[in-house]
Coordinates of C-alpha atoms in Angstrom, one line a residue:
Chain W
X1 CA -0.2 0.4 0.0
X2 CA 1.8 3.2 -0.9
X3 CA -0.1 6.2 -0.2
X4 CA 0.2 10.2 -0.9
X5 CA 0.0 13.0 1.0
X6 CA -0.9 16.6 -0.6
X7 CA -1.2 19.7 1.8
X8 CA -2.8 23.1 0.3
X9 CA -0.1 24.9 1.9
X10 CA 2.2 24.4 4.1
X11 CA 2.6 27.8 6.1
X12 CA 0.3 28.6 8.6
X13 CA -1.4 30.8 10.9
X14 CA -2.8 29.8 14.5
X15 CA -6.1 28.5 14.5
X16 CA -6.2 27.8 10.7
X17 CA -7.5 24.5 8.9
X18 CA -4.8 22.6 7.9
X19 CA -6.2 20.4 4.3
X20 CA -5.5 18.2 1.6
X21 CA -5.7 15.4 0.0
X22 CA -4.8 11.8 0.5
X23 CA -4.2 9.4 -2.2
X24 CA -3.7 5.4 -1.7
X25 CA -2.3 3.3 -4.4
X26 CA -2.5 -0.7 -4.4
X27 CA -5.2 -2.5 -2.3
X28 CA -5.7 -0.9 1.3
X29 CA -4.2 -3.9 4.4
X30 CA -5.6 -1.6 7.1
X31 CA -7.7 0.9 7.4
X32 CA -5.9 4.8 7.1
X33 CA -6.5 8.2 9.0
X34 CA -4.5 11.8 9.3
X35 CA -3.3 13.4 12.8
X36 CA -1.6 17.1 12.9
X37 CA 0.6 16.5 15.2
X38 CA 2.8 18.7 17.4
X39 CA 6.1 17.5 17.9
X40 CA 9.3 17.8 20.3
X41 CA 12.4 17.1 18.7
X42 CA 16.6 17.1 19.8
X43 CA 18.8 15.6 18.6
X44 CA 18.5 12.3 20.4
X45 CA 15.1 12.0 21.9
X46 CA 11.3 13.0 20.4
X47 CA 8.2 13.6 21.6
X48 CA 4.5 14.3 20.8
X49 CA 2.6 16.0 23.5
X50 CA -0.3 16.6 21.0
X51 CA -2.1 14.7 18.2
X52 CA -5.2 15.6 16.4
X53 CA -6.9 12.7 14.4
X54 CA -9.1 13.4 10.9
X55 CA -10.9 10.2 11.9
X56 CA -10.9 7.4 9.2
X57 CA -10.8 8.4 5.9
X58 CA -10.7 4.0 4.1
X59 CA -11.2 1.7 5.8
X60 CA -9.6 -1.3 5.5
X61 CA -10.6 -3.6 2.6
X62 CA -12.5 -0.3 0.8
X63 CA -11.0 -0.1 -3.1
X64 CA -10.4 3.9 -3.1
X65 CA -10.8 5.0 -6.6
X66 CA -10.0 8.6 -6.1
X67 CA -8.2 10.8 -3.2
X68 CA -9.8 11.6 -0.3
X69 CA -9.4 15.3 1.5
X70 CA -8.8 16.2 4.8
X71 CA -9.2 19.1 7.1
X72 CA -7.7 19.7 10.4
X73 CA -8.1 23.1 12.6
X74 CA -5.1 23.9 14.1
X75 CA -6.0 25.2 17.7
X76 CA -6.2 29.1 18.4
X77 CA -3.5 29.0 20.9
X78 CA -1.5 26.4 18.8
X79 CA 2.3 27.1 19.5
X80 CA 4.0 28.4 16.6
X81 CA 7.5 26.4 14.8
X82 CA 10.6 27.3 17.1
X83 CA 14.0 25.9 16.0
X84 CA 17.2 26.1 18.1
X85 CA 20.3 24.4 18.3
X86 CA 19.7 22.5 21.2
X87 CA 16.0 21.2 19.7
X88 CA 13.5 21.9 17.8
X89 CA 9.3 22.4 18.4
X90 CA 7.0 21.9 15.0
X91 CA 3.7 20.7 13.7
X92 CA 3.6 18.2 11.3
X93 CA 1.0 15.9 9.3
X94 CA 1.0 12.2 9.7
X95 CA -0.3 9.6 7.2
X96 CA -1.3 6.9 9.5
X97 CA -2.8 3.3 10.2
X98 CA -5.5 2.8 12.6
X99 CA -4.0 -0.2 13.8
X100 CA -3.3 -1.0 17.5
X101 CA 0.7 -0.4 16.6
X102 CA 0.1 2.4 14.2
X103 CA 2.2 2.2 11.0
X104 CA 3.2 6.0 9.9
X105 CA 2.7 6.4 5.7
X106 CA 3.9 9.7 5.0
X107 CA 4.5 12.4 6.8
X108 CA 5.2 16.4 6.2
X109 CA 6.3 19.1 8.1
X110 CA 4.3 22.6 8.6
X111 CA 5.4 26.0 9.2
X112 CA 3.1 27.3 12.3
X113 CA 3.2 31.1 12.8
X114 CA 2.2 32.7 15.3
X115 CA -1.1 35.7 14.3
X116 CA 0.1 38.3 15.6
X117 CA 2.6 38.5 13.8
X118 CA 2.7 36.3 10.5
X119 CA 5.8 38.0 8.6
X120 CA 8.4 37.1 11.3
X121 CA 10.7 34.9 9.3
X122 CA 12.6 33.2 12.2
X123 CA 11.3 29.3 12.1
X124 CA 13.8 28.5 9.8
Chain A
X1 CA -2.3 24.5 24.1
X2 CA -5.4 23.6 26.6
X3 CA -5.6 19.7 25.3
X4 CA -2.9 18.5 26.5
X5 CA 0.7 20.9 26.1
X6 CA 0.1 21.7 29.9
X7 CA 3.6 21.5 31.1
X8 CA 4.9 17.9 30.5
X9 CA 6.3 16.2 33.3
X10 CA 8.6 14.1 32.4
X11 CA 11.3 15.8 31.9
X12 CA 10.7 18.9 34.9
X13 CA 10.7 15.6 37.1
X14 CA 14.1 14.5 35.9
X15 CA 15.4 18.5 36.6
X16 CA 13.8 18.5 40.0
X17 CA 15.4 14.6 41.0
X18 CA 19.2 16.0 39.3
X19 CA 18.6 18.8 41.4
X20 CA 17.9 17.8 44.7
X21 CA 20.6 15.0 44.5
X22 CA 22.8 16.8 46.7
X23 CA 20.2 16.8 49.4
X24 CA 19.7 13.1 49.0
X25 CA 22.8 11.9 49.2
X26 CA 23.2 14.1 52.4
X27 CA 20.2 12.1 54.0
X28 CA 21.5 9.3 52.9
X29 CA 25.0 9.8 54.0
X30 CA 22.9 10.9 57.7
X31 CA 21.5 7.1 57.6
X32 CA 24.5 6.1 57.1
X33 CA 26.9 7.3 59.6
X34 CA 24.2 7.0 62.4
X35 CA 23.8 2.8 61.2
X36 CA 27.5 3.1 61.1
X37 CA 28.4 4.5 64.7
X38 CA 25.5 2.9 66.7
X39 CA 26.6 -0.3 65.3
X40 CA 30.5 0.5 66.1
X41 CA 29.4 1.9 69.9
X42 CA 27.6 -1.4 70.1
X43 CA 30.3 -3.8 69.5
X44 CA 32.7 -1.2 71.8
X45 CA 30.5 -1.4 74.7
X46 CA 32.4 -3.2 76.6
X47 CA 35.7 -1.3 76.2
X48 CA 37.0 1.3 78.6
X49 CA 35.0 4.8 79.1
X50 CA 36.7 6.5 76.1
X51 CA 36.7 4.1 73.7
X52 CA 33.3 2.7 74.4
X53 CA 32.2 6.6 73.4
X54 CA 34.0 7.5 70.7
X55 CA 32.0 6.4 67.8
X56 CA 29.1 8.2 68.9
X57 CA 31.0 11.2 69.2
X58 CA 32.5 10.9 65.8
X59 CA 29.3 9.8 64.3
X60 CA 27.6 13.3 66.1
X61 CA 30.1 15.5 65.1
X62 CA 29.9 13.8 61.2
X63 CA 26.2 14.0 61.8
X64 CA 26.7 18.0 62.8
X65 CA 29.0 18.4 59.7
X66 CA 26.3 16.9 57.2
X67 CA 23.5 18.9 58.9
X68 CA 25.4 22.5 58.2
X69 CA 26.7 21.2 54.6
X70 CA 22.4 20.3 54.0
X71 CA 22.0 23.7 55.8
X72 CA 24.3 25.7 53.4
X73 CA 23.0 23.8 49.9
X74 CA 19.0 24.9 51.4
X75 CA 20.2 28.1 51.7
X76 CA 22.2 28.5 48.6
X77 CA 19.2 27.2 46.5
X78 CA 16.6 29.9 48.1
X79 CA 18.3 32.9 49.5
X80 CA 18.8 36.3 47.2
X81 CA 22.2 36.7 47.2
X82 CA 22.8 40.3 46.1
X83 CA 21.9 42.3 49.6
X84 CA 20.6 45.5 48.4
X85 CA 19.1 45.1 45.1
X86 CA 15.3 44.5 44.1
X87 CA 13.8 43.6 40.8
X88 CA 10.5 44.9 40.9
X89 CA 8.4 43.4 37.8
X90 CA 5.3 44.7 36.7
X91 CA 4.5 41.7 35.1
X92 CA 5.9 38.1 35.0
X93 CA 3.8 37.4 31.2
X94 CA 5.3 39.3 28.0
X95 CA 4.8 38.5 24.6
X96 CA 8.2 37.9 21.8
X97 CA 9.4 42.0 20.4
X98 CA 8.0 43.3 23.9
X99 CA 10.4 45.2 26.4
X100 CA 10.2 43.9 30.1
X101 CA 8.4 45.6 31.7
X102 CA 10.8 46.0 35.0
X103 CA 12.8 48.2 37.1
X104 CA 15.7 47.4 39.5
X105 CA 15.9 49.0 42.8
X106 CA 19.1 49.5 44.5
X107 CA 20.9 50.9 47.3
X108 CA 23.2 53.6 47.1
X109 CA 26.3 51.4 48.7
X110 CA 25.8 48.6 46.4
X111 CA 28.5 48.0 44.3
X112 CA 28.4 48.0 40.0
X113 CA 25.4 45.9 38.4
X114 CA 24.3 44.5 35.9
X115 CA 21.3 43.4 34.8
X116 CA 20.4 40.6 31.6
X117 CA 17.7 38.5 30.2
X118 CA 18.8 34.8 30.4
X119 CA 17.2 31.9 27.6
X120 CA 17.8 28.7 29.3
X121 CA 17.0 25.4 27.0
X122 CA 17.0 22.0 29.1
X123 CA 17.0 19.2 26.7
X124 CA 17.0 15.3 26.7
X125 CA 20.4 14.1 25.7
X126 CA 21.7 10.3 25.6
X127 CA 24.8 9.9 27.6
X128 CA 26.7 7.2 26.1
X129 CA 30.2 5.6 27.2
X130 CA 31.6 3.7 25.1
X131 CA 32.6 0.4 25.5
X132 CA 35.7 0.0 23.1
X133 CA 37.5 3.2 21.1
X134 CA 36.5 1.6 17.4
X135 CA 32.5 1.5 18.7
X136 CA 31.4 4.7 21.0
X137 CA 28.2 4.1 20.4
X138 CA 28.8 0.7 21.8
X139 CA 28.3 1.3 25.4
X140 CA 25.5 1.9 28.3
X141 CA 23.5 4.6 27.4
X142 CA 21.7 6.9 30.0
X143 CA 19.2 9.3 29.6
X144 CA 20.3 12.9 30.4
X145 CA 19.2 16.8 31.0
X146 CA 21.0 19.0 29.3
X147 CA 21.2 22.6 30.2
X148 CA 22.6 25.7 27.8
X149 CA 22.0 29.3 27.3
X150 CA 20.4 30.2 24.1
X151 CA 20.2 33.9 24.1
X152 CA 21.0 36.4 26.9
X153 CA 21.5 40.2 26.7
X154 CA 22.8 42.5 29.7
X155 CA 22.5 46.3 30.5
X156 CA 24.8 47.9 32.8
X157 CA 23.1 49.5 36.5
X158 CA 24.1 52.8 37.5
X159 CA 22.1 54.7 39.8
X160 CA 22.3 56.5 43.3
X161 CA 19.4 54.4 45.0
X162 CA 16.3 55.5 43.2
X163 CA 14.7 52.6 40.4
X164 CA 16.3 52.1 37.5
X165 CA 13.7 51.3 34.3
X166 CA 15.3 47.9 33.0
X167 CA 15.9 48.5 29.0
X168 CA 16.0 45.1 27.6
X169 CA 13.7 43.4 25.3
X170 CA 12.9 39.7 24.1
X171 CA 13.6 39.7 20.5
X172 CA 11.0 38.6 18.1
X173 CA 13.0 35.4 16.8
X174 CA 13.9 34.5 20.5
X175 CA 12.3 31.0 21.8
X176 CA 8.9 31.4 23.9
X177 CA 8.6 29.7 27.2
X178 CA 7.8 25.8 27.2
X179 CA 7.5 23.5 29.6
X180 CA 8.1 19.6 27.7
X181 CA 9.0 15.9 27.5
X182 CA 12.3 16.1 25.7
X183 CA 12.9 20.0 24.9
X184 CA 12.0 23.2 27.1
X185 CA 12.4 26.9 27.7
X186 CA 12.8 29.0 30.3
X187 CA 13.4 32.9 30.6
X188 CA 14.6 34.7 33.6
X189 CA 15.7 38.2 34.6
X190 CA 19.2 38.3 36.4
X191 CA 20.6 40.8 38.2
X192 CA 24.4 41.0 39.1
X193 CA 27.2 41.8 40.9
X194 CA 29.6 43.3 38.1
X195 CA 32.6 42.4 40.4
X196 CA 31.4 39.0 41.9
X197 CA 29.5 37.9 39.4
X198 CA 27.9 34.6 41.1
X199 CA 26.2 37.1 43.8
X200 CA 23.3 37.6 41.6
X201 CA 19.0 37.4 41.6
X202 CA 16.8 36.4 39.8
X203 CA 13.3 36.6 38.3
X204 CA 11.2 34.0 36.5
X205 CA 9.5 35.7 33.2
X206 CA 6.8 33.9 30.9
X207 CA 7.4 34.4 27.0
X208 CA 4.4 34.0 24.9
X209 CA 4.6 33.3 21.8

């Protein structure tokens, strides 16, 4: 099963909606959903303190003929992306299987900017 | 963040454990000393007077030293170490790009001071012990919390005793305050002696995104 994740855009303000299309190529051997995740990462460790799921997009055994849209709102108080020499905080869209041991099929990082000053370019 | 980004417990707990290691070590040493002096005292019970009392006297001496060390470590952790100076903070919450709404109150006799804004990162890392010179990653590893200064700025303070406004600002591109599971950023407003930088006074501030 191969999954293609296509986002409408990759820069967002807090509270905006992250949307895109998932296309599954091949037979579906697991149900599939999308998660919008806030990630902490250092050189050696990472953690996901917040994951916002889309709900099931494709059911197991289904034969998808075309892509499906998804739409997940960033919280209005979402923390913006942040980078430092010792680690970073960022948001990422994951396509995962809905099984007990979820498998990540595709991922794409997004930039989240604070609403008060979206012209800032500090998130590198 | 209301739904799950409340302060994570993992890294904070590890940092608290590291900070408490000195008092805990002193407590364990006190328990060991007490046990040892009681045991030796019982063993020397039949000996002549001064020898029978020696283990108890030695134990009491070591316990007194440990008590002094404990008091010193607690005082070092808590007491302001810059007499004659006081940070006056209008609000402990501010946004990036804003000037810090604070002033420094100092008595005229206090020596030359400077105030600074410091952002510190706490990050989890794996501390590796190499099992062999050729393979540095093959030994046992443990999870540690590192601490590094990400950003700092200092301003000299000269005053005849009246409050001096602090002119420092938080850069818009600087990290915001965040308490995470593997990564945290915290901010301190610090006043310190120019001649003796270890004599300082600090105030935590919350920097919003």
